[in-house]
PDB file of C-alpha atoms in Angstrom:
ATOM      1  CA  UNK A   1     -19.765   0.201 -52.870  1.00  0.00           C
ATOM      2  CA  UNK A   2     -16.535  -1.584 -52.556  1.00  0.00           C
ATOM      3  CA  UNK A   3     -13.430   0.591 -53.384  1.00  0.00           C
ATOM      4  CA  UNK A   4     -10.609  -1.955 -52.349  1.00  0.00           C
ATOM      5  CA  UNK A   5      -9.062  -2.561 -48.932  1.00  0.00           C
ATOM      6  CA  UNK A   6      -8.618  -0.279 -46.158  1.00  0.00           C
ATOM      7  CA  UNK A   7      -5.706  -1.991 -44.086  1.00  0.00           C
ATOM      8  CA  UNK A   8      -5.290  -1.217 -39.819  1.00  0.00           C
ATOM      9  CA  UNK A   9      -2.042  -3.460 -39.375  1.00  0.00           C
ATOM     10  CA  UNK A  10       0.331  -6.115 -39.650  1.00  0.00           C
ATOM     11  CA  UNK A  11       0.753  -8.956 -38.097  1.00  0.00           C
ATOM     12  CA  UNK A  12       3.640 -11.904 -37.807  1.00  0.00           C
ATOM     13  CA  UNK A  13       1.443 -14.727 -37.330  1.00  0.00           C
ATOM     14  CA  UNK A  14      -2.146 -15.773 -38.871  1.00  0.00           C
ATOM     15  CA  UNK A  15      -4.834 -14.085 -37.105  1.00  0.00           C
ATOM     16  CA  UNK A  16      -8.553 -16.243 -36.597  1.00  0.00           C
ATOM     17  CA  UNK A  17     -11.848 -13.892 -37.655  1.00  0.00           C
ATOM     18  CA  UNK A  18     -12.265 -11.777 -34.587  1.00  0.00           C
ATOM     19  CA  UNK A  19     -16.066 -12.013 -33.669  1.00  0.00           C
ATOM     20  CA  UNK A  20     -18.182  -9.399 -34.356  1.00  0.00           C
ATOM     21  CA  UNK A  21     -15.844  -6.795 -35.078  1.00  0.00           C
ATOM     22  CA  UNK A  22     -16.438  -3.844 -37.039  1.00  0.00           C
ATOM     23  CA  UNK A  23     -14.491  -1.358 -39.186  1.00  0.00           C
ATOM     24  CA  UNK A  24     -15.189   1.620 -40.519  1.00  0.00           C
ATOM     25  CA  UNK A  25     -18.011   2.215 -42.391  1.00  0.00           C
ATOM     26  CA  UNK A  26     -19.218  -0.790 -39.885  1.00  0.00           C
ATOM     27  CA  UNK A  27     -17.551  -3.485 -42.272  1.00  0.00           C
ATOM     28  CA  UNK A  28     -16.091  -6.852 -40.331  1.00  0.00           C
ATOM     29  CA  UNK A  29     -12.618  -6.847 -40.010  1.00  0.00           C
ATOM     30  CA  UNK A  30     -10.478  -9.883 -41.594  1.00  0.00           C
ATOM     31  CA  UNK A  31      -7.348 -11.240 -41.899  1.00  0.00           C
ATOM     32  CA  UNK A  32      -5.280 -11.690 -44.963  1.00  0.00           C
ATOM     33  CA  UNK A  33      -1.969 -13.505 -45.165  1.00  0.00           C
ATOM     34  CA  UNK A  34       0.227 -12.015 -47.820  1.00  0.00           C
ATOM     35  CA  UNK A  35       3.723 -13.398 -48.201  1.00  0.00           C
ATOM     36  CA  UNK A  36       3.735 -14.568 -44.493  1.00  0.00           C
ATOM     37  CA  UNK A  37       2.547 -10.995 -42.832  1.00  0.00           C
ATOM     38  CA  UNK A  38      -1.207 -10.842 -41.343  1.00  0.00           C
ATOM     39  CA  UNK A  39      -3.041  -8.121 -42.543  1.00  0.00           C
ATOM     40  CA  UNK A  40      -6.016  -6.645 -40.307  1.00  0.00           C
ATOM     41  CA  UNK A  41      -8.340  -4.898 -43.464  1.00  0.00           C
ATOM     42  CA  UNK A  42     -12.081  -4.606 -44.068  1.00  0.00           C
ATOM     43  CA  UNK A  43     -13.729  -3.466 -47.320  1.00  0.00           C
ATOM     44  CA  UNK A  44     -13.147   0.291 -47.710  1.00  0.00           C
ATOM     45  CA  UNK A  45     -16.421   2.281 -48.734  1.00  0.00           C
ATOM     46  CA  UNK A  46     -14.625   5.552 -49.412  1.00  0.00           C
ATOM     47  CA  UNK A  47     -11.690   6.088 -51.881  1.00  0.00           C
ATOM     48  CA  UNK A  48     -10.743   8.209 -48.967  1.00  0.00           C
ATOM     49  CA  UNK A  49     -11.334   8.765 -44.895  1.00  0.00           C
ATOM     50  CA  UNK A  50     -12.060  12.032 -42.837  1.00  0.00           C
ATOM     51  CA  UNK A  51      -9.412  11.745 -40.344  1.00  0.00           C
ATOM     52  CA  UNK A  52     -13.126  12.887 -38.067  1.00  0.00           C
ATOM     53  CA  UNK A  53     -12.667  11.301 -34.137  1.00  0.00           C
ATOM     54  CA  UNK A  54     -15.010   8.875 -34.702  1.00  0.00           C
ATOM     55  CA  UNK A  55     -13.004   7.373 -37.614  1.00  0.00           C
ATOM     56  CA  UNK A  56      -9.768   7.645 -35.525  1.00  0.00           C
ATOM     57  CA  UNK A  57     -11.263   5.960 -32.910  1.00  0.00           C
ATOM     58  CA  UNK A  58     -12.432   2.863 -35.055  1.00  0.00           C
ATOM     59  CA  UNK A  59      -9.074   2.207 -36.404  1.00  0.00           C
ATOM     60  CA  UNK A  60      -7.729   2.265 -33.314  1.00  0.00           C
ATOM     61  CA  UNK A  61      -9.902   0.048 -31.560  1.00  0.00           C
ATOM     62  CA  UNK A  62      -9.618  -2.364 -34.272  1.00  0.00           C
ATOM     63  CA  UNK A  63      -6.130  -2.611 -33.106  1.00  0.00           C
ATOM     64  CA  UNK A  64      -6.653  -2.744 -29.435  1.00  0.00           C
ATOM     65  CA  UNK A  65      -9.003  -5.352 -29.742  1.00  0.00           C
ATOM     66  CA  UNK A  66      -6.432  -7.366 -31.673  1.00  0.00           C
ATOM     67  CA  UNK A  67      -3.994  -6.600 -28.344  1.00  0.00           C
ATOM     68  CA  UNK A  68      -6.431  -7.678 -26.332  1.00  0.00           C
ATOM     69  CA  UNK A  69      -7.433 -10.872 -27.875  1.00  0.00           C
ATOM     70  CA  UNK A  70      -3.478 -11.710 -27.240  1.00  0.00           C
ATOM     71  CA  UNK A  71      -1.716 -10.481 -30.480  1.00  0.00           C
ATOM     72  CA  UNK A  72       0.470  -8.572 -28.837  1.00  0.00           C
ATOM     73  CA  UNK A  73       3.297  -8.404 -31.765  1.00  0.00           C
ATOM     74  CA  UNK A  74       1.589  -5.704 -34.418  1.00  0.00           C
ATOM     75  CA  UNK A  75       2.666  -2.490 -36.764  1.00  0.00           C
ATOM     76  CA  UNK A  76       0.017  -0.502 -37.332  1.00  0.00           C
ATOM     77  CA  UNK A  77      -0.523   1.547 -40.577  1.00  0.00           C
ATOM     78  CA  UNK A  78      -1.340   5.074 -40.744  1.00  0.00           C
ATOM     79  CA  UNK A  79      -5.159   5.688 -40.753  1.00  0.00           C
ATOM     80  CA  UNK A  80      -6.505   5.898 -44.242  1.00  0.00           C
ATOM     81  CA  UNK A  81      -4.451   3.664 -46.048  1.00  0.00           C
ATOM     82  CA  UNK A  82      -6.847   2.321 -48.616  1.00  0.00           C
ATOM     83  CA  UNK A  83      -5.612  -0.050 -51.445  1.00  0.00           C
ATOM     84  CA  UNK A  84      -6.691  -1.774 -54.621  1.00  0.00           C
ATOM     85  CA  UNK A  85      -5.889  -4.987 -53.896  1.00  0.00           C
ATOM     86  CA  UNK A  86      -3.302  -7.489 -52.172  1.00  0.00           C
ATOM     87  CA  UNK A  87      -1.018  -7.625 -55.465  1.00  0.00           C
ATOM     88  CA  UNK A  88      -0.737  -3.455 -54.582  1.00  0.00           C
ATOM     89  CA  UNK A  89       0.587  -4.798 -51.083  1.00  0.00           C
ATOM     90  CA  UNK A  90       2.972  -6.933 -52.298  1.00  0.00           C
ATOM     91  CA  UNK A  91       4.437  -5.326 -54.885  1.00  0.00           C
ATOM     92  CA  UNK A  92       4.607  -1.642 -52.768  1.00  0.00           C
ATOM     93  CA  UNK A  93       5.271  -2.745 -49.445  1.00  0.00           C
ATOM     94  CA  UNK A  94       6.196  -5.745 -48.663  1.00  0.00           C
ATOM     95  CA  UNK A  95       8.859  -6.892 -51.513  1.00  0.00           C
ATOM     96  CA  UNK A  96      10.526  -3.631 -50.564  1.00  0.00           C
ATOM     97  CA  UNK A  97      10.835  -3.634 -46.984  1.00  0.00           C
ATOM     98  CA  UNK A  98      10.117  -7.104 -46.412  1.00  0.00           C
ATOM     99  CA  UNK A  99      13.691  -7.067 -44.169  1.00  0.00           C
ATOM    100  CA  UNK A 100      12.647  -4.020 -42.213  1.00  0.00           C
ATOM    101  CA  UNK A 101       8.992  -5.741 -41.102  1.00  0.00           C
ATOM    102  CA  UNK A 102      11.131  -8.280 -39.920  1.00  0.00           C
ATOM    103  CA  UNK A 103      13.361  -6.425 -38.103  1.00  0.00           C
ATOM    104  CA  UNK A 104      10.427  -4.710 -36.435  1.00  0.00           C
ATOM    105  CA  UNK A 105       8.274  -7.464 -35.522  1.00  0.00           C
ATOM    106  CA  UNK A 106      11.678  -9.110 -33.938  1.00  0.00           C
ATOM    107  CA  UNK A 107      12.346  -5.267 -32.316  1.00  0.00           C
ATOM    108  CA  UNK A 108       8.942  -5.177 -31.059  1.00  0.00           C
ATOM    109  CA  UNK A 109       8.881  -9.288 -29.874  1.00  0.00           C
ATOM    110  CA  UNK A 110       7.829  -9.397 -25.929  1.00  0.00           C
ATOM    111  CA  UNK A 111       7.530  -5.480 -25.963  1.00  0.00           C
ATOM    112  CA  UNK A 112       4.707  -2.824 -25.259  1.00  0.00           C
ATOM    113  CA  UNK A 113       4.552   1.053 -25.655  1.00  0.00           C
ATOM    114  CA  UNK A 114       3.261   3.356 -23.465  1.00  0.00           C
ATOM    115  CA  UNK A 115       3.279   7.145 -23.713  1.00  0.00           C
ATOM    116  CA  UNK A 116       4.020  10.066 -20.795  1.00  0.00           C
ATOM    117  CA  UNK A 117       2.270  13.160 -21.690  1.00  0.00           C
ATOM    118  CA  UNK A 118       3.019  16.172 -18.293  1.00  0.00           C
ATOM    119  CA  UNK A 119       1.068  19.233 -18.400  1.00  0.00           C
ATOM    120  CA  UNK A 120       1.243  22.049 -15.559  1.00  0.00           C
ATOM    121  CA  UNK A 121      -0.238  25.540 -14.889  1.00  0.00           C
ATOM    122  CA  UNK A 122       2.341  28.096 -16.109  1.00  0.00           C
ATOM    123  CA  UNK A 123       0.909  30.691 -14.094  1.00  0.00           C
ATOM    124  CA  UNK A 124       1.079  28.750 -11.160  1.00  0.00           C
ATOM    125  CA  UNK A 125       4.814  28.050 -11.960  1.00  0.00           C
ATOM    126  CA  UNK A 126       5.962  31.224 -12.269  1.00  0.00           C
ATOM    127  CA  UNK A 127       4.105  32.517  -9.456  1.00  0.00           C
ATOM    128  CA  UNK A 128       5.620  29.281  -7.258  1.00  0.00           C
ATOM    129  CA  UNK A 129       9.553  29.891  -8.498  1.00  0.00           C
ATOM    130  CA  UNK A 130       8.676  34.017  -7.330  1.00  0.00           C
ATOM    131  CA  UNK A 131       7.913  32.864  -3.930  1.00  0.00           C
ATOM    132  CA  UNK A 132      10.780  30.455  -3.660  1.00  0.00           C
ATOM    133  CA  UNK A 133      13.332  32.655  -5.043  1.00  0.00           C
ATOM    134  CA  UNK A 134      12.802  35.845  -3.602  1.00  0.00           C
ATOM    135  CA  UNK A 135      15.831  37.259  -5.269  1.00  0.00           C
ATOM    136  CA  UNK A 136      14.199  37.464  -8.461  1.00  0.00           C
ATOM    137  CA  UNK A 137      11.104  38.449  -7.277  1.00  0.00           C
ATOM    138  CA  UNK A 138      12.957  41.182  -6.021  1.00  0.00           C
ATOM    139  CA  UNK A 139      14.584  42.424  -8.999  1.00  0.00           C
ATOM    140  CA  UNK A 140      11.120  41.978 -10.981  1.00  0.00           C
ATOM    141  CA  UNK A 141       8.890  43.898  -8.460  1.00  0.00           C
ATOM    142  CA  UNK A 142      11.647  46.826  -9.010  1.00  0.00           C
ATOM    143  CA  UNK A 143      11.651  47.281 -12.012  1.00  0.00           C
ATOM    144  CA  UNK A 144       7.325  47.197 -12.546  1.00  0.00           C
ATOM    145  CA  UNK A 145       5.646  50.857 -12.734  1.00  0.00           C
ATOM    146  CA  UNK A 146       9.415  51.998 -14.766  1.00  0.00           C
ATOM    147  CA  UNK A 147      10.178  52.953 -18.092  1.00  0.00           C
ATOM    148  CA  UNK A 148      12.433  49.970 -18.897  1.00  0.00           C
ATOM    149  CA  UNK A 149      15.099  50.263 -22.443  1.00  0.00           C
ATOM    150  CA  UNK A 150      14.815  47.147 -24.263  1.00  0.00           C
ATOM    151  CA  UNK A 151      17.902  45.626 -22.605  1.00  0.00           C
ATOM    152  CA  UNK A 152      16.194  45.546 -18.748  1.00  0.00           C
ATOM    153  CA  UNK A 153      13.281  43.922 -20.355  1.00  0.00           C
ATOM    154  CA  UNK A 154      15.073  41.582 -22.316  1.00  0.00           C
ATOM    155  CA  UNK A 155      17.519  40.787 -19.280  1.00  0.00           C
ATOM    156  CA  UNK A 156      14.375  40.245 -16.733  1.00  0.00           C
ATOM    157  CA  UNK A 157      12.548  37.823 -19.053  1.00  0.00           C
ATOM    158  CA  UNK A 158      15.413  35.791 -19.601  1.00  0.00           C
ATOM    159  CA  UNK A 159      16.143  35.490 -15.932  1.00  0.00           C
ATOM    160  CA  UNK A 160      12.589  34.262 -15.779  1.00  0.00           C
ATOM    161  CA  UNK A 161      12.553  31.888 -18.214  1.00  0.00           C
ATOM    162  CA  UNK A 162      15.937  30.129 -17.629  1.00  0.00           C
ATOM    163  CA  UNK A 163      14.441  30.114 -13.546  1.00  0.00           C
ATOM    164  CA  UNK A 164      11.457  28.399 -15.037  1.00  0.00           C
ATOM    165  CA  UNK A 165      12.943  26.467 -17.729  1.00  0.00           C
ATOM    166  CA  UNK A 166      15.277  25.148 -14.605  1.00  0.00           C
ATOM    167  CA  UNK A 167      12.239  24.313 -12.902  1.00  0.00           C
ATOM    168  CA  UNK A 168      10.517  22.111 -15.959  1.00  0.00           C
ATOM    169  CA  UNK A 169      13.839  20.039 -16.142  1.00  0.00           C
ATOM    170  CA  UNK A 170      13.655  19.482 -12.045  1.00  0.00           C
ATOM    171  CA  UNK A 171      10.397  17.395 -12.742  1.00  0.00           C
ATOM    172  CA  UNK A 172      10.900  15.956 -16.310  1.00  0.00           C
ATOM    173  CA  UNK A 173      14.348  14.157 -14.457  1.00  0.00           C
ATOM    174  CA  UNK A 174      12.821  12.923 -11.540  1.00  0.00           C
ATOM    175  CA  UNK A 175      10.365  11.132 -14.392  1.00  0.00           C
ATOM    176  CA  UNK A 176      13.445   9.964 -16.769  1.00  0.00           C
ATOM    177  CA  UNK A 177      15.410   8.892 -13.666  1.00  0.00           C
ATOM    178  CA  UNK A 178      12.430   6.737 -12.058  1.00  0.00           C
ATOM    179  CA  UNK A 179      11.117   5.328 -15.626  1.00  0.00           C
ATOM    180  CA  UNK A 180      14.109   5.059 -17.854  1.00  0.00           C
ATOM    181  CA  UNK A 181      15.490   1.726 -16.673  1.00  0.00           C
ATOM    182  CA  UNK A 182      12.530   0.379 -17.218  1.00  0.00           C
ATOM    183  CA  UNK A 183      12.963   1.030 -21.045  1.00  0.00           C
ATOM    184  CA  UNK A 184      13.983  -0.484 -23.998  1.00  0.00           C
ATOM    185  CA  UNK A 185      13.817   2.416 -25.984  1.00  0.00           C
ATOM    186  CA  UNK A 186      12.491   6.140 -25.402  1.00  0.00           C
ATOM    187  CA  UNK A 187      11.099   8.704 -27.599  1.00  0.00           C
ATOM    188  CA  UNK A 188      10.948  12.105 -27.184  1.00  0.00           C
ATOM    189  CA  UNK A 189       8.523  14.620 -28.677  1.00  0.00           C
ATOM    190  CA  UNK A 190       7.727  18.309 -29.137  1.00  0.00           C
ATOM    191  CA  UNK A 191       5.136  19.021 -26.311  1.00  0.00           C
ATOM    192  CA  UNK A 192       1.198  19.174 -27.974  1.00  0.00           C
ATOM    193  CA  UNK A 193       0.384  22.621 -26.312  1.00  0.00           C
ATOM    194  CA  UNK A 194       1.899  25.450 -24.192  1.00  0.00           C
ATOM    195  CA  UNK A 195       0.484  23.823 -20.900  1.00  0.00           C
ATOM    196  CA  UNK A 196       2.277  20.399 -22.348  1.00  0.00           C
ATOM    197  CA  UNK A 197       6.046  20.372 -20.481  1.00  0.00           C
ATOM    198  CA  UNK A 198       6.909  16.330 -21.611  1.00  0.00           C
ATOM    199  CA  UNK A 199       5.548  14.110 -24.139  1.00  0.00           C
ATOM    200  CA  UNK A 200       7.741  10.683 -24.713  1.00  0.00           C
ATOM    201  CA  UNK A 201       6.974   7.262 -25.366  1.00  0.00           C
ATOM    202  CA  UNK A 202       8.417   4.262 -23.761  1.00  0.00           C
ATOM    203  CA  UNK A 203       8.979   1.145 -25.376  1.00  0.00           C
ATOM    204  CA  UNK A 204       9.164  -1.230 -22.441  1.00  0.00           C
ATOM    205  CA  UNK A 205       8.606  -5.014 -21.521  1.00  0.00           C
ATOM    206  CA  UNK A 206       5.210  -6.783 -21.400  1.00  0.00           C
ATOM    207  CA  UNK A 207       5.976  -7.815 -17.853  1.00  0.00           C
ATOM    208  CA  UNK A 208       7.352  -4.544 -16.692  1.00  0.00           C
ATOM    209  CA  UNK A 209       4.257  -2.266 -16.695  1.00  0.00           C
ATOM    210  CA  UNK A 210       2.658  -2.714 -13.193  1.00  0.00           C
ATOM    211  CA  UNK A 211       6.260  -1.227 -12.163  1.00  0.00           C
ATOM    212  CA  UNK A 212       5.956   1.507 -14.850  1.00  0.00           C
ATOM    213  CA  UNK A 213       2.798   2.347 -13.670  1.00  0.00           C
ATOM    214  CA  UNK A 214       3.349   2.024  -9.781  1.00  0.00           C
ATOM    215  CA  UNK A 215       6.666   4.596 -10.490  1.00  0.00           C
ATOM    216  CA  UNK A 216       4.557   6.872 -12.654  1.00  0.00           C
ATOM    217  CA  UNK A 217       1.515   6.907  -9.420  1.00  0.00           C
ATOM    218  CA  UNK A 218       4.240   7.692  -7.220  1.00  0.00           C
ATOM    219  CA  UNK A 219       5.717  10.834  -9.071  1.00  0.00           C
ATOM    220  CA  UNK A 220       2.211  11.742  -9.549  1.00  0.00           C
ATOM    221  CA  UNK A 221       2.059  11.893  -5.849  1.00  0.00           C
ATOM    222  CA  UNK A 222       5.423  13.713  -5.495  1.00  0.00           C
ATOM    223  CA  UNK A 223       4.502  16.747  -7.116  1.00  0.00           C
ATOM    224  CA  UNK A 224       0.788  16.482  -6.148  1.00  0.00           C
ATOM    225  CA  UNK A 225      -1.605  19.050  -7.654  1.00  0.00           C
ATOM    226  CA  UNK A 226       1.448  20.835  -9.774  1.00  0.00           C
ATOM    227  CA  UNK A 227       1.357  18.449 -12.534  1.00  0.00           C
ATOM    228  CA  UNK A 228      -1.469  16.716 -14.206  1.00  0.00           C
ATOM    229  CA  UNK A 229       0.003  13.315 -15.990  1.00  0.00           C
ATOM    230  CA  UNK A 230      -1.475  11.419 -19.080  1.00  0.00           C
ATOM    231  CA  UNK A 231      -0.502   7.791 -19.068  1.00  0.00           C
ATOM    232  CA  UNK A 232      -1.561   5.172 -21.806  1.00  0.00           C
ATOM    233  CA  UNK A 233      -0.470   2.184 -21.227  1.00  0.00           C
ATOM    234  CA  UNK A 234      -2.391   0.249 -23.786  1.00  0.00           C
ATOM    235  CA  UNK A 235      -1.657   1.084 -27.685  1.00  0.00           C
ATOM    236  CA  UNK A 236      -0.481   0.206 -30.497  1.00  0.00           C
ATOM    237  CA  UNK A 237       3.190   1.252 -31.066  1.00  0.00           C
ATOM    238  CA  UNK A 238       2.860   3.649 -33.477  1.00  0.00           C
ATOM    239  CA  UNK A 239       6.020   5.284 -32.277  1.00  0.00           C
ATOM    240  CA  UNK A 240       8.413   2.360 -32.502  1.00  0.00           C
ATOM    241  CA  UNK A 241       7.064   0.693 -35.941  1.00  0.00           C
ATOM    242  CA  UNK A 242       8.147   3.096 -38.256  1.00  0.00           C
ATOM    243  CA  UNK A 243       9.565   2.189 -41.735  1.00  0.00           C
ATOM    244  CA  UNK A 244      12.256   3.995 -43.336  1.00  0.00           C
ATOM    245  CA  UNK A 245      13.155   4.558 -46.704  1.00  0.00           C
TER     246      UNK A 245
END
């Protein structure tokens, strides 16, 4: 049963039906120009989605697809946006923020995003920056089989985790240093889990990813088996489309 529109993205220019692609709920995916924006939609089954991975997935590939058949220029829309009907589109987003859209398609014009996530092994830090600094290995294997005041402890730990917090920065700079130029615009965000020491996206040119990727290979190579480096470099820019109010 039809329950109105679930929408994937926006586009600048018309988009032609994309050959068998499917949506969720397995629906083809057209395109709708409203007011001179392409939207990506198919007809939403569900008043609303499980955010389940399979469902994620979908919407995104929806997207990529899109990329890949060459329409580069895109903001997507948060999974599960389901509307009535194009009127609800026009009247809610578009006459709104018709100014921003614009100002993000021409932000986003010849550009790509690609996202930097670094995770290492905390225990094999810590037990790395002992070796190396045998000072405060030292002071640490002094102090183990005594009964420490709360003061000792809480001056050892911190001398551990400003040695290791020095240690992070050492390899998050030799990444902003190597891959900054390259970008237009960075964002930074709270690392994912405990293992996670960076997470930023990268707004960069088209044209400049083979030498994004070739610096991010050779870093990987630096540090070796001490880091272990997620790199996308093919998604929509979710980070740099965002609409304020």
């Amino acid at each position: 049963m039809n329950t109105g529109l679930y929408l994937y993205g926006i586009f600048p220019d018309p988009i032609p039906e994309i050959v068998d692609l499917q949506g969720l709920d397995k629906q083809p995916v057209h395109s709708q120009v409203v007011d001179g924006f392409s939207f990506l939609y198919s007809d939403a089954c569900q008043e609303k989605y499980l955010a389940s991975r399979r469902n994620l997935l979908t919407h995104e590939k929806v997207l990529e697809l899109a990329m890949h058949e060459g329409f580069h220029v895109l903001l997507p829309l948060r999974f599960g946006l389901v509307v009535k009907d194009w009127e609800t589109i026009q009247k809610q987003l578009i006459e709104p923020y018709k100014e921003q859209l614009n100002e993000l398609f021409q932000k986003l014009t010849g550009q790509r995003e690609v996202s930097i996530k670094i995770l290492w092994d905390s225990k094999s830090e810590l037990q790395a920056m002992m070796k190396s600094n045998q000072e405060l290995k030292q002071q640490r294997d002094n102090m183990e089989g005594k009964n420490l005041n709360m003061e000792e402890i809480i001056q050892i730990g911190q001398l551990i985790e400003s040695n290791l917090a020095a240690r992070k920065q050492t390899v998050i700079q030799e990444f902003f240093d190597n891959l900054h130029p390259l970008a237009k615009e960075i964002v930074e965000s709270d690392p994912m889990t405990e293992e996670m020491i960076y997470n930023a996206a990268f707004l960069i040119p088209w044209e400049a990813e083979p030498v994004f990727s070739e610096r991010v290979e050779a870093i990987d190579q630096k540090f070796g088996d001490r880091l272990r480096i997620r790199y996308n470099n093919f998604t929509a820019p979710y980070t740099f489309a965002q609409l304020t109010s």
